[in-house]
Each structure stands twice: as C-alpha cells, then as structure tokens.
Amino acid sequence: MIKGFKLILVALICFACKEEHKNQAKLNNDKPAFSFIDQFDGTQLNDANWNYDLGDGCPNLCGWGNNERQIYTKENVSVKDGNLIITATKDSTGYYSGKITTKDKIEFQYGTVEVSAKLPKGSGLWPAFWMLGNDIDTNTWPACGEIDILEYVGKAPHQIHTTLHTPDSYGKSVNTKITTIMDVEEGFS
C-alpha cells in the first residue's frame, strides 16, 4: 500500500443524556451523568459499542449515498495507546478507509456529545462525525434527521463544517455553519 493519511479520533466520546439521567443528576448535586464514554482502552474496537460499516454500500446504497469512492475495511480501523485510529490508504486498485457506527447499540434523545480529534491534512480527505436518527431504516434520510458534528473538507484548510440535515433541506447544506480555526490541523482539537 502507498503511504496513507491517519485520522486519529478521540480518546473520549461522551453522550450525556439529560432526560434519562435527570433523577440521577439530582442525586449527584445536578452534575451531568454520562451515559456512554469510550476511552479506547485495549488494542481493538469494543464491539459491544461499535459496528463496522464495510464495503462500498452496494448493492443497496452504492457510494453510501454520497458517491464516495473508498471502500471501508476493518483493517483501516485500529486502537492504540488510547486512540481510535482510522487510516485512509490508496493502492493500485482503489481507496480504502474505515467507518464505524453505534447503530442499534448506543441511542439517546437529549444530551451532549464531546469529541476530540486530530485531523489529517490533504485535498480529497473528508473526515466526519455525524449522528443519524435511530429510525433511519424505516424513516429514511433525511426524514430521520442528521446532525453533522464535524466535517473537515481537506481542500478547505482550517475550516470545520457543522450541518443540520432535515427534509426541508434535502440534499443541500442550507443549515451549515463554517468555523475557521487556524491551527485545527495541529494536535487534538
């Protein structure tokens, strides 16, 4: 394989569900209660929390609905030193990367999501973290809702995109905020 780019994702992902933990929070002097934290301990992804989306989406959703050219593999996802590492690679036959989800494993209605990530540099890269409605299988996109927590478009350095997708903005990013952070590519943000 040709040299790849690394996307090192967080050592901490937490979802604090306000409604489900309201009573517990009151018992703890109104401190937020965490419903899910992954420190990425160990040497492999915890399959009690995570699923791999593999392949290219075909035959049902070729290109995963976005005309993506890469093929997702388990080999492009690893855990090391408390970090989740997703590596994008290219060889003579194509592009490869990793895609993981919490579908059917982690679900919440209200809360806070925190992610710390180290982003790669390079045109053509597009690391992203997003949330979809848990009813996507019966209430297809965009009706299920999508919240893009972070999208980093490699051809636009220093810019982080956050977007809300709804039926009203089908296929368009009309509900987008672009934040410029000059040193976003340096270290963990």
N, CA, C and O of each residue as an XYZ file, in Angstrom:
756
protein
N       0.827     -1.189      0.000
C       0.000      0.000      0.000
C       0.869      1.249      0.000
O       1.959      1.267      0.571
N       0.378      2.261     -0.633
C       1.035      3.566     -0.644
C       0.812      4.209      0.711
O      -0.154      3.879      1.398
N       1.673      5.105      1.099
C       1.525      5.784      2.379
C       0.115      6.341      2.528
O      -0.451      6.899      1.587
N      -0.436      6.183      3.715
C      -1.785      6.663      3.966
C      -1.791      7.871      4.873
O      -0.762      8.287      5.406
N      -2.947      8.407      5.029
C      -3.153      9.515      5.945
C      -3.830      8.941      7.177
O      -4.632      8.013      7.072
N      -3.516      9.479      8.333
C      -4.135      8.982      9.550
C      -5.096     10.008     10.107
O      -4.820     11.207     10.148
N      -6.217      9.500     10.526
C      -7.169     10.313     11.265
C      -7.217      9.697     12.641
O      -7.705      8.579     12.804
N      -6.720     10.407     13.631
C      -6.736      9.891     14.988
C      -7.889     10.565     15.705
O      -7.895     11.778     15.914
N      -8.855      9.756     16.074
C     -10.028     10.250     16.750
C      -9.824     10.141     18.236
O      -8.825      9.594     18.703
N     -10.722     10.635     18.935
C     -10.642     10.813     20.330
C     -10.400      9.674     21.237
O     -10.719      8.519     20.954
N      -9.830     10.030     22.326
C      -9.720      9.109     23.436
C     -10.926      9.272     24.342
O     -11.019      8.590     25.363
N     -11.838     10.145     24.003
C     -13.033     10.331     24.833
C     -14.212     10.713     23.957
O     -14.163     11.697     23.218
N     -15.262      9.929     24.050
C     -16.529     10.285     23.423
C     -17.556     10.138     24.530
O     -17.657      9.070     25.135
N     -18.308     11.171     24.805
C     -19.301     11.016     25.862
C     -20.637     11.568     25.418
O     -20.716     12.605     24.758
N     -21.662     10.871     25.785
C     -23.021     11.268     25.498
C     -23.706     11.446     26.855
O     -23.888     10.468     27.579
N     -24.077     12.637     27.202
C     -24.734     12.877     28.481
C     -26.219     13.079     28.215
O     -26.625     14.108     27.675
N     -27.009     12.117     28.587
C     -28.448     12.162     28.311
C     -29.165     12.857     29.455
O     -29.241     12.323     30.562
N     -29.685     14.034     29.193
C     -30.289     14.840     30.244
C     -31.580     14.230     30.785
O     -31.725     14.113     32.002
N     -32.512     13.841     29.936
C     -33.795     13.331     30.399
C     -33.662     12.002     31.130
O     -34.224     11.834     32.213
N     -32.928     11.062     30.557
C     -32.819      9.741     31.150
C     -32.106      9.770     32.486
O     -32.320      8.895     33.325
N     -31.254     10.778     32.692
C     -30.473     10.836     33.916
C     -30.862     12.011     34.805
O     -30.091     12.414     35.677
N     -32.049     12.558     34.590
C     -32.474     13.713     35.378
C     -32.468     13.400     36.874
O     -31.927     14.165     37.672
N     -33.069     12.280     37.245
C     -33.136     11.920     38.669
C     -31.752     11.601     39.216
O     -31.431     11.996     40.337
N     -30.929     10.898     38.454
C     -29.591     10.586     38.891
C     -28.784     11.863     39.057
O     -27.999     11.975     39.999
N     -28.958     12.814     38.176
C     -28.233     14.079     38.270
C     -28.614     14.826     39.536
O     -27.754     15.429     40.178
N     -29.897     14.795     39.910
C     -30.321     15.468     41.130
C     -29.654     14.851     42.355
O     -29.303     15.559     43.299
N     -29.480     13.531     42.338
C     -28.818     12.862     43.449
C     -27.352     13.238     43.537
O     -26.755     13.172     44.611
N     -26.772     13.630     42.424
C     -25.354     13.988     42.384
C     -25.160     15.497     42.318
O     -24.247     15.976     41.644
N     -26.007     16.247     43.008
C     -25.901     17.707     43.045
C     -25.943     18.331     41.659
O     -25.188     19.260     41.371
N     -26.824     17.826     40.796
C     -27.050     18.352     39.450
C     -25.834     18.282     38.528
O     -25.776     19.006     37.535
N     -24.872     17.432     38.835
C     -23.761     17.221     37.913
C     -24.266     16.330     36.780
O     -25.045     15.410     37.028
N     -23.839     16.583     35.546
C     -24.324     15.760     34.437
C     -23.880     14.308     34.586
O     -22.778     14.020     35.051
N     -24.756     13.417     34.186
C     -24.451     11.991     34.220
C     -24.069     11.539     32.816
O     -24.719     11.920     31.842
N     -23.042     10.747     32.707
C     -22.607     10.249     31.407
C     -23.274      8.916     31.128
O     -23.316      8.034     31.986
N     -23.792      8.780     29.922
C     -24.403      7.506     29.585
C     -23.476      6.646     28.732
O     -23.689      5.437     28.629
N     -22.458      7.237     28.121
C     -21.523      6.466     27.307
C     -20.206      7.214     27.198
O     -20.169      8.384     26.818
N     -19.143      6.533     27.532
C     -17.801      7.084     27.378
C     -16.945      5.971     26.796
O     -17.001      4.836     27.271
N     -16.164      6.275     25.789
C     -15.225      5.297     25.267
C     -13.835      5.902     25.309
O     -13.549      6.872     24.606
N     -12.981      5.334     26.126
C     -11.592      5.795     26.247
C     -10.670      5.078     25.268
O      -9.472      5.358     25.227
N     -11.223      4.149     24.471
C     -10.458      3.358     23.515
C      -9.269      2.672     24.172
O      -8.145      2.699     23.671
N      -9.562      2.051     25.324
C      -8.562      1.243     26.017
C      -8.406     -0.080     25.268
O      -9.319     -0.503     24.559
N      -7.293     -0.709     25.419
C      -7.075     -2.004     24.792
C      -6.447     -1.870     23.423
O      -5.851     -0.846     23.088
N      -6.594     -2.939     22.629
C      -5.943     -2.976     21.327
C      -6.923     -3.171     20.177
O      -6.512     -3.264     19.021
N      -8.209     -3.232     20.486
C      -9.198     -3.378     19.417
C     -10.484     -2.653     19.777
O     -10.739     -2.358     20.945
N     -11.283     -2.374     18.772
C     -12.555     -1.682     18.946
C     -13.494     -2.540     19.784
O     -13.569     -3.751     19.581
N     -14.197     -1.940     20.705
C     -15.143     -2.653     21.563
C     -16.425     -2.907     20.778
O     -17.204     -1.981     20.551
N     -16.649     -4.139     20.365
C     -17.820     -4.436     19.533
C     -19.129     -4.436     20.314
O     -20.190     -4.642     19.725
N     -19.079     -4.213     21.615
C     -20.316     -4.012     22.373
C     -20.867     -2.605     22.113
O     -22.056     -2.359     22.310
N     -20.005     -1.688     21.674
C     -20.395     -0.296     21.418
C     -20.388      0.075     19.944
O     -21.127      0.972     19.537
N     -19.575     -0.586     19.139
C     -19.306     -0.137     17.780
C     -19.583     -1.219     16.755
O     -19.416     -2.409     17.022
N     -20.013     -0.781     15.566
C     -20.194     -1.629     14.391
C     -19.262     -1.123     13.302
O     -18.942      0.064     13.244
N     -18.838     -2.021     12.453
C     -18.098     -1.633     11.251
C     -19.096     -1.550     10.098
O     -19.892     -2.469      9.906
N     -19.064     -0.461      9.331
C     -19.747     -0.393      8.037
C     -18.672     -0.756      7.027
O     -17.666     -0.057      6.902
N     -18.884     -1.851      6.305
C     -17.849     -2.366      5.424
C     -18.264     -2.280      3.963
O     -19.452     -2.276      3.640
N     -17.274     -2.210      3.093
C     -17.522     -2.233      1.663
C     -17.762     -0.847      1.089
O     -17.271      0.159      1.601
N     -18.544     -0.828     -0.003
C     -18.823      0.424     -0.705
C     -20.308      0.791     -0.697
O     -20.732      1.695     -1.416
N     -21.089      0.089      0.113
C     -22.519      0.378      0.218
C     -23.382     -0.377     -0.766
O     -24.603     -0.409     -0.610
N     -22.782     -0.989     -1.779
C     -23.544     -1.704     -2.808
C     -24.030     -3.054     -2.278
O     -23.359     -3.647     -1.433
N     -25.137     -3.539     -2.730
C     -25.911     -3.053     -3.866
C     -27.005     -2.059     -3.482
O     -27.608     -1.437     -4.356
N     -27.267     -1.903     -2.182
C     -28.407     -1.080     -1.753
C     -28.152      0.419     -1.800
O     -29.053      1.183     -2.147
N     -26.948      0.855     -1.460
C     -26.651      2.279     -1.369
C     -25.221      2.528     -1.855
O     -24.367      2.985     -1.097
N     -24.981      2.223     -3.113
C     -23.631      2.347     -3.680
C     -23.069      3.745     -3.436
O     -23.750      4.750     -3.641
N     -21.794      3.787     -2.989
C     -21.169      5.073     -2.668
C     -21.729      5.675     -1.404
O     -21.496      6.852     -1.127
N     -22.471      4.888     -0.619
C     -23.057      5.298      0.659
C     -23.938      6.532      0.531
O     -24.110      7.266      1.504
N     -24.495      6.773     -0.644
C     -25.394      7.898     -0.852
C     -24.693      9.205     -1.165
O     -25.350     10.208     -1.443
N     -23.359      9.208     -1.125
C     -22.584     10.432     -1.362
C     -21.587     10.276     -2.498
O     -20.690     11.106     -2.645
N     -21.724      9.241     -3.297
C     -20.762      8.954     -4.376
C     -19.339      8.791     -3.850
O     -18.377      9.174     -4.516
N     -19.209      8.220     -2.650
C     -17.883      8.001     -2.070
C     -17.142      6.953     -2.882
O     -17.726      5.954     -3.301
N     -15.860      7.182     -3.102
C     -15.053      6.280     -3.920
C     -14.292      5.248     -3.105
O     -13.789      4.278     -3.673
N     -14.191      5.425     -1.786
C     -13.410      4.493     -0.991
C     -14.228      3.276     -0.573
O     -15.459      3.286     -0.567
N     -13.495      2.240     -0.229
C     -14.081      1.026      0.317
C     -13.697      0.988      1.791
O     -12.529      1.164      2.137
N     -14.677      0.758      2.654
C     -14.411      0.705      4.088
C     -14.016     -0.703      4.499
O     -14.662     -1.674      4.105
N     -12.946     -0.817      5.298
C     -12.444     -2.104      5.764
C     -12.198     -2.056      7.264
O     -12.043     -0.979      7.840
N     -12.163     -3.228      7.898
C     -11.778     -3.311      9.308
C     -10.299     -2.995      9.482
O      -9.886     -2.441     10.501
N      -9.509     -3.353      8.480
C      -8.063     -3.159      8.563
C      -7.673     -1.682      8.641
O      -6.563     -1.364      9.068
N      -8.544     -0.796      8.244
C      -8.243      0.639      8.298
C      -8.698      1.280      9.611
O      -8.638      2.500      9.764
N      -9.154      0.450     10.560
C      -9.580      0.924     11.881
C      -8.742      0.191     12.926
O      -8.664     -1.037     12.920
N      -8.118      0.952     13.821
C      -7.331      0.319     14.880
C      -7.446      1.139     16.167
O      -7.897      2.284     16.158
N      -7.029      0.527     17.260
C      -6.999      1.184     18.562
C      -5.586      1.029     19.098
O      -5.041     -0.074     19.140
N      -4.999      2.149     19.508
C      -3.630      2.116     20.018
C      -3.408      3.264     20.988
O      -3.755      4.407     20.690
N      -2.838      2.971     22.136
C      -2.462      3.989     23.130
C      -3.616      4.915     23.485
O      -3.413      6.120     23.637
N      -4.832      4.370     23.620
C      -5.986      5.178     23.999
C      -6.576      6.004     22.880
O      -7.354      6.923     23.138
N      -6.225      5.698     21.643
C      -6.749      6.423     20.490
C      -7.398      5.468     19.507
O      -6.914      4.358     19.286
N      -8.494      5.911     18.924
C      -9.083      5.244     17.779
C      -8.398      5.832     16.561
O      -8.353      7.053     16.407
N      -7.865      4.985     15.691
C      -7.142      5.462     14.517
C      -7.838      4.936     13.271
O      -7.986      3.726     13.094
N      -8.261      5.850     12.412
C      -8.842      5.489     11.122
C      -7.858      5.972     10.066
O      -7.540      7.158      9.987
N      -7.384      5.034      9.258
C      -6.356      5.340      8.273
C      -6.956      5.283      6.871
O      -7.643      4.323      6.523
N      -6.696      6.301      6.077
C      -7.094      6.305      4.668
C      -5.878      5.902      3.857
O      -4.790      6.447      4.045
N      -6.062      4.935      2.942
C      -4.956      4.449      2.123
C      -5.376      4.364      0.661
O      -6.560      4.416      0.328
N      -4.378      4.235     -0.195
C      -4.610      4.106     -1.629
C      -3.598      3.108     -2.161
O      -2.429      3.126     -1.776
N      -4.061      2.233     -3.054
C      -3.146      1.368     -3.773
C      -3.550      1.355     -5.240
O      -4.364      2.177     -5.661
N      -3.006      0.451     -6.009
C      -3.274      0.450     -7.452
C      -4.717      0.102     -7.803
O      -5.146      0.331     -8.934
N      -5.468     -0.446     -6.859
C      -6.857     -0.824     -7.164
C      -7.902      0.134     -6.597
O      -9.057      0.089     -7.020
N      -7.534      0.991     -5.661
C      -8.537      1.907     -5.136
C      -8.148      2.591     -3.846
O      -6.992      2.570     -3.423
N      -9.170      3.210     -3.221
C      -9.032      3.957     -1.971
C      -9.713      3.163     -0.862
O     -10.724      2.500     -1.091
N      -9.142      3.239      0.355
C      -9.665      2.478      1.478
C      -9.675      3.361      2.719
O      -8.823      4.235      2.882
N     -10.644      3.123      3.584
C     -10.737      3.867      4.821
C     -11.542      3.029      5.812
O     -11.783      1.844      5.583
N     -11.954      3.653      6.912
C     -12.742      2.962      7.913
C     -13.975      3.753      8.267
O     -13.967      4.983      8.228
N     -15.045      3.042      8.617
C     -16.293      3.687      9.013
C     -16.909      2.849     10.125
O     -17.130      1.649      9.963
N     -17.184      3.493     11.253
C     -17.801      2.794     12.374
C     -19.054      3.546     12.824
O     -19.172      4.757     12.636
N     -19.976      2.807     13.417
C     -21.218      3.402     13.913
C     -21.574      2.792     15.267
O     -21.003      1.782     15.678
N     -22.523      3.421     15.947
C     -23.085      2.863     17.179
C     -24.521      2.393     16.943
O     -25.272      2.207     17.900
N     -24.910      2.200     15.686
C     -26.284      1.812     15.327
C     -26.725      0.580     16.103
O     -26.012     -0.422     16.167
N     -27.912      0.673     16.690
C     -28.523     -0.389     17.488
C     -27.752     -0.716     18.771
O     -28.028     -1.729     19.413
N     -26.789      0.132     19.148
C     -26.021     -0.110     20.371
C     -26.069      1.072     21.338
O     -26.220      0.882     22.545
N     -25.942      2.278     20.817
C     -25.992      3.494     21.640
C     -27.068      4.389     21.039
O     -27.052      4.678     19.842
N     -27.997      4.823     21.875
C     -29.086      5.687     21.404
C     -29.455      6.652     22.522
O     -29.488      6.269     23.692
N     -29.729      7.886     22.170
C     -30.184      8.868     23.142
C     -31.014      9.918     22.447
O     -30.928     10.093     21.232
N     -31.826     10.623     23.231
C     -32.669     11.666     22.653
C     -32.140     13.056     22.967
O     -32.160     13.933     22.104
N     -31.673     13.267     24.174
C     -31.152     14.571     24.573
C     -29.758     14.372     25.123
O     -29.451     13.317     25.678
N     -28.924     15.358     24.975
C     -27.626     15.233     25.597
C     -26.550     16.061     24.945
O     -26.812     16.949     24.133
N     -25.354     15.750     25.319
C     -24.168     16.442     24.844
C     -23.220     15.407     24.257
O     -23.059     14.318     24.809
N     -22.606     15.743     23.159
C     -21.625     14.870     22.524
C     -20.302     15.623     22.510
O     -20.232     16.762     22.049
N     -19.259     14.983     23.015
C     -17.932     15.578     23.010
C     -17.000     14.666     22.246
O     -16.990     13.453     22.455
N     -16.227     15.249     21.369
C     -15.267     14.503     20.567
C     -13.990     15.314     20.502
O     -14.030     16.526     20.291
N     -12.875     14.664     20.679
C     -11.580     15.299     20.478
C     -10.910     14.552     19.336
O     -10.834     13.323     19.363
N     -10.426     15.271     18.340
C      -9.886     14.607     17.152
C      -8.633     15.290     16.652
O      -8.452     16.497     16.809
N      -7.778     14.498     16.050
C      -6.623     15.010     15.323
C      -6.942     14.786     13.856
O      -7.173     13.655     13.428
N      -6.955     15.866     13.088
C      -7.405     15.806     11.700
C      -6.239     15.701     10.727
O      -5.175     16.270     10.968
N      -6.434     14.979      9.633
C      -5.376     14.865      8.626
C      -5.352     16.089      7.721
O      -6.311     16.858      7.670
N      -4.254     16.257      7.017
C      -4.144     17.323      6.030
C      -4.157     16.687      4.650
O      -3.608     15.602      4.462
N      -4.779     17.352      3.681
C      -4.700     16.888      2.310
C      -5.986     17.022      1.538
O      -7.065     16.725      2.052
N      -5.875     17.464      0.322
C      -7.019     17.575     -0.563
C      -7.583     16.186     -0.830
O      -6.829     15.230     -1.010
N      -8.891     16.077     -0.855
C      -9.548     14.799     -1.095
C      -9.952     14.080      0.175
O     -10.734     13.130      0.121
N      -9.434     14.512      1.323
C      -9.813     13.893      2.602
C     -11.062     14.575      3.137
O     -11.268     15.768      2.913
N     -11.904     13.809      3.854
C     -13.142     14.374      4.379
C     -13.557     13.639      5.654
O     -14.601     12.987      5.676
N     -12.748     13.737      6.724
C     -13.151     13.082      7.965
C     -14.402     13.748      8.528
O     -14.579     14.961      8.420
N     -15.262     12.936      9.129
C     -16.529     13.479      9.622
C     -17.054     12.662     10.797
O     -16.804     11.462     10.899
N     -17.786     13.336     11.678
C     -18.541     12.709     12.761
C     -19.957     13.218     12.624
O     -20.176     14.427     12.547
N     -20.920     12.317     12.592
C     -22.292     12.778     12.489
C     -23.223     11.822     13.206
O     -22.859     10.688     13.515
N     -24.432     12.297     13.464
C     -25.464     11.488     14.112
C     -26.664     11.402     13.187
O     -27.054     12.384     12.556
N     -27.244     10.207     13.119
C     -28.468      9.972     12.356
C     -29.557      9.514     13.310
O     -29.271      8.945     14.364
N     -30.814      9.766     12.938
C     -31.927      9.268     13.731
C     -31.890      7.747     13.802
O     -31.570      7.085     12.814
N     -32.216      7.190     14.970
C     -32.167      5.741     15.131
C     -33.217      5.024     14.282
O     -33.157      3.803     14.134
N     -34.162      5.751     13.732
C     -35.220      5.146     12.913
C     -34.901      5.216     11.414
O     -35.815      5.141     10.593
N     -33.645      5.355     11.051
C     -33.271      5.528      9.641
C     -33.726      4.367      8.761
O     -33.976      4.571      7.574
N     -33.840      3.160      9.303
C     -34.256      2.015      8.481
C     -35.710      2.120      8.035
O     -36.076      1.603      6.979
N     -36.541      2.786      8.836
C     -37.957      2.932      8.482
C     -38.341      4.357      8.106
O     -39.367      4.571      7.461
N     -37.539      5.317      8.496
C     -37.778      6.732      8.235
C     -36.525      7.271      7.549
O     -35.690      7.916      8.182
N     -36.401      7.003      6.256
C     -35.136      7.206      5.559
C     -34.660      8.658      5.565
O     -35.409      9.593      5.847
N     -33.388      8.794      5.243
C     -32.744     10.102      5.217
C     -33.379     10.960      4.130
O     -33.645     10.458      3.038
N     -33.623     12.211      4.393
C     -33.245     12.997      5.553
C     -34.328     13.079      6.623
O     -34.151     13.770      7.626
N     -35.457     12.376      6.423
C     -36.554     12.457      7.391
C     -36.139     11.992      8.783
O     -36.687     12.468      9.777
N     -35.183     11.074      8.872
C     -34.712     10.599     10.176
C     -33.890     11.668     10.894
O     -33.710     11.599     12.110
N     -33.397     12.645     10.155
C     -32.567     13.709     10.718
C     -31.101     13.338     10.710
O     -30.734     12.173     10.863
N     -30.273     14.348     10.529
C     -28.819     14.166     10.592
C     -28.214     15.426     11.179
O     -28.543     16.541     10.775
N     -27.330     15.227     12.133
C     -26.565     16.327     12.705
C     -25.093     16.043     12.433
O     -24.531     15.088     12.970
N     -24.477     16.862     11.608
C     -23.044     16.741     11.358
C     -22.320     17.515     12.445
O     -22.359     18.745     12.478
N     -21.662     16.788     13.329
C     -20.933     17.408     14.433
C     -19.671     18.081     13.913
O     -19.317     19.186     14.323
N     -18.996     17.379     12.990
C     -17.761     17.909     12.428
C     -17.551     17.296     11.057
O     -17.581     16.075     10.899
N     -17.340     18.137     10.082
C     -16.874     17.694      8.778
C     -15.692     18.588      8.429
O     -15.766     19.814      8.510
N     -14.613     17.945      8.044
C     -13.413     18.679      7.671
C     -13.134     18.369      6.212
O     -12.753     17.248      5.875
N     -13.319     19.340      5.358
C     -13.132     19.167      3.922
C     -11.681     19.520      3.607
O     -11.286     20.682      3.699
N     -10.893     18.516      3.235
C      -9.451     18.690      3.058
C      -9.035     19.809      2.131
O      -7.974     20.406      2.313
N      -9.876     20.107      1.121
C      -9.500     21.172      0.181
C      -9.743     22.570      0.754
O      -9.411     23.567      0.113
N     -10.321     22.648      1.953
C     -10.580     23.936      2.610
C      -9.930     23.931      3.998
O     -10.623     23.808      5.009
N      -8.598     24.064      4.046
C      -7.891     24.011      5.329
C      -8.439     25.012      6.344
O      -8.929     26.086      5.993
N      -8.339     24.620      7.610
C      -8.684     25.465      8.755
C     -10.195     25.628      8.962
O     -10.603     26.389      9.839
N     -11.034     24.939      8.186
C     -12.484     25.135      8.301
C     -13.175     23.865      8.795
O     -12.931     22.769      8.292
N     -14.040     24.039      9.789
C     -14.868     22.964     10.318
C     -16.312     23.281      9.952
O     -16.797     24.384     10.204
N     -16.992     22.312      9.358
C     -18.393     22.469      8.969
C     -19.274     21.710      9.969
O     -18.986     20.564     10.315
N     -20.330     22.347     10.420
C     -21.378     21.686     11.194
C     -22.680     21.940     10.447
O     -22.956     23.062     10.020
N     -23.487     20.874     10.292
C     -24.677     20.989      9.448
C     -25.838     20.216     10.057
O     -25.649     19.171     10.679
N     -27.019     20.737      9.870
C     -28.260     20.065     10.255
C     -29.008     19.720      8.975
O     -29.362     20.613      8.205
N     -29.253     18.428      8.739
C     -29.997     17.978      7.557
C     -31.404     17.573      7.971
O     -31.584     16.778      8.893
N     -32.399     18.125      7.282
C     -33.807     17.833      7.538
C     -34.510     17.656      6.196
O     -33.915     17.927      5.154
N     -35.764     17.206      6.201
C     -36.492     17.119      4.928
C     -36.570     18.458      4.195
O     -36.611     18.483      2.965
N     -36.591     19.575      4.933
C     -36.658     20.896      4.306
C     -35.388     21.263      3.540
O     -35.418     22.101      2.639
N     -34.270     20.627      3.905
C     -33.002     20.953      3.231
C     -32.454     19.740      2.491
O     -31.241     19.576      2.364
N     -33.332     18.911      2.014
C     -32.945     17.655      1.382
C     -31.803     17.835      0.381
O     -31.916     18.577     -0.595
N     -30.703     17.135      0.653
C     -29.583     17.141     -0.272
C     -28.804     18.435     -0.344
O     -27.846     18.523     -1.112
N     -29.172     19.425      0.413
C     -28.473     20.709      0.388
C     -27.994     21.022      1.802
O     -28.580     20.550      2.776
N     -26.972     21.785      1.910
C     -26.417     22.146      3.210
C     -26.793     23.576      3.551
O     -25.914     24.414      3.752
N     -28.081     23.868      3.617
C     -28.522     25.236      3.886
C     -28.402     25.591      5.363
O     -28.361     26.769      5.717
N     -28.346     24.578      6.226
C     -28.243     24.811      7.668
C     -26.823     24.495      8.131
O     -26.620     23.652      9.004
N     -25.852     25.170      7.544
C     -24.447     24.908      7.820
C     -23.780     26.107      8.457
O     -24.047     27.257      8.105
N     -22.907     25.810      9.404
C     -22.047     26.836      9.980
C     -20.611     26.414      9.686
O     -20.239     25.264      9.923
N     -19.814     27.330      9.177
C     -18.408     27.058      8.925
C     -17.599     27.897      9.914
O     -17.720     29.121      9.968
N     -16.779     27.208     10.685
C     -15.946     27.866     11.683
C     -14.492     27.754     11.254
O     -14.013     26.659     10.959
N     -13.791     28.870     11.219
C     -12.377     28.871     10.857
C     -11.547     28.803     12.127
O     -11.689     29.626     13.030
N     -10.677     27.801     12.174
C      -9.766     27.619     13.289
C      -8.377     27.425     12.667
O      -8.087     26.362     12.119
N      -7.546     28.417     12.750
C      -6.282     28.422     12.006
C      -5.372     27.255     12.329
O      -4.647     26.791     11.449
N      -5.382     26.759     13.569
C      -4.484     25.678     13.931
C      -5.221     24.347     14.156
O      -4.733     23.490     14.893
N      -6.385     24.173     13.529
C      -7.194     22.971     13.754
C      -6.456     21.703     13.339
O      -6.748     20.630     13.866
N      -5.518     21.797     12.418
C      -4.774     20.611     11.966
C      -3.606     20.255     12.877
O      -2.941     19.240     12.666
N      -3.355     21.074     13.876
C      -2.218     20.847     14.783
C      -2.693     20.220     16.077
O      -3.404     20.871     16.843
N      -2.331     19.003     16.339
C      -2.694     18.326     17.578
C      -4.170     17.993     17.648
O      -4.872     18.006     16.637
N      -4.633     17.694     18.849
C      -6.033     17.350     19.070
C      -6.852     18.608     19.302
O      -6.438     19.502     20.039
N      -8.012     18.670     18.670
C      -8.926     19.805     18.847
C     -10.198     19.312     19.495
O     -11.112     20.100     19.739
